[in-house]
Amino acid sequence: MEYQVIHKETNKLLTITHEDINDMDYDDTGRIVVYGVTGEVYYLLADRDMIREEI
């Protein structure tokens, strides 16, 4: 499964897989925070399966 995320510090849009994720939690504002196995922190945008790309 792939996830669309924004890196917390750099604000770069990335796609990561479930193997890249150590944990997920909510912050004080209700956003889903993704903690990577390398120590990176992201905000979850969407599960890649939810995105429909136009052809």
Short mmCIF file of C-alpha atoms in Angstrom, two decimals:
data_model
loop_
_atom_site.label_atom_id
_atom_site.label_comp_id
_atom_site.label_asym_id
_atom_site.label_seq_id
_atom_site.Cartn_x
_atom_site.Cartn_y
_atom_site.Cartn_z
CA MET A 1 0.00 0.00 0.00
CA GLU A 2 1.27 3.49 -0.84
CA TYR A 3 0.55 6.73 0.99
CA GLN A 4 0.75 10.34 -0.17
CA VAL A 5 2.45 12.42 2.54
CA ILE A 6 3.98 15.83 3.12
CA HIS A 7 7.32 15.94 4.90
CA LYS A 8 6.86 17.93 8.12
CA GLU A 9 10.08 19.98 7.82
CA THR A 10 10.60 20.35 4.07
CA ASN A 11 6.93 20.38 2.97
CA LYS A 12 7.82 18.11 0.03
CA LEU A 13 5.12 15.84 -1.37
CA LEU A 14 6.20 12.19 -1.26
CA THR A 15 4.82 8.71 -1.79
CA ILE A 16 5.85 6.17 0.84
CA THR A 17 4.95 2.52 1.37
CA HIS A 18 3.82 0.73 4.50
CA GLU A 19 7.37 -0.62 4.89
CA ASP A 20 8.54 3.00 5.38
CA ILE A 21 6.15 3.59 8.30
CA ASN A 22 6.98 2.94 11.93
CA ASP A 23 3.82 4.43 13.50
CA MET A 24 0.89 6.80 12.92
CA ASP A 25 -0.83 9.10 15.40
CA TYR A 26 -2.95 12.26 15.55
CA ASP A 27 -1.59 15.70 16.44
CA ASP A 28 -3.44 18.33 18.50
CA THR A 29 -5.24 19.64 15.41
CA GLY A 30 -6.49 16.21 14.29
CA ARG A 31 -4.03 15.69 11.43
CA ILE A 32 -2.59 12.22 10.97
CA VAL A 33 1.14 12.22 11.66
CA VAL A 34 3.24 9.46 10.10
CA TYR A 35 6.51 8.48 11.76
CA GLY A 36 8.95 6.87 9.33
CA VAL A 37 11.34 4.05 10.16
CA THR A 38 14.25 6.44 9.49
CA GLY A 39 12.97 9.01 12.00
CA GLU A 40 11.36 11.29 9.40
CA VAL A 41 7.95 12.79 10.21
CA TYR A 42 5.17 13.34 7.67
CA TYR A 43 1.54 14.44 7.47
CA LEU A 44 -0.76 11.95 5.75
CA LEU A 45 -2.65 13.22 2.71
CA ALA A 46 -4.24 10.06 1.30
CA ASP A 47 -3.93 6.38 0.74
CA ARG A 48 -2.71 5.95 -2.85
CA ASP A 49 -5.64 3.58 -3.52
CA MET A 50 -8.05 6.50 -3.03
CA ILE A 51 -6.48 8.58 -5.79
CA ARG A 52 -7.90 8.26 -9.27
CA GLU A 53 -5.54 9.55 -11.93
CA GLU A 54 -7.07 11.04 -15.05
CA ILE A 55 -5.95 9.55 -18.36
#
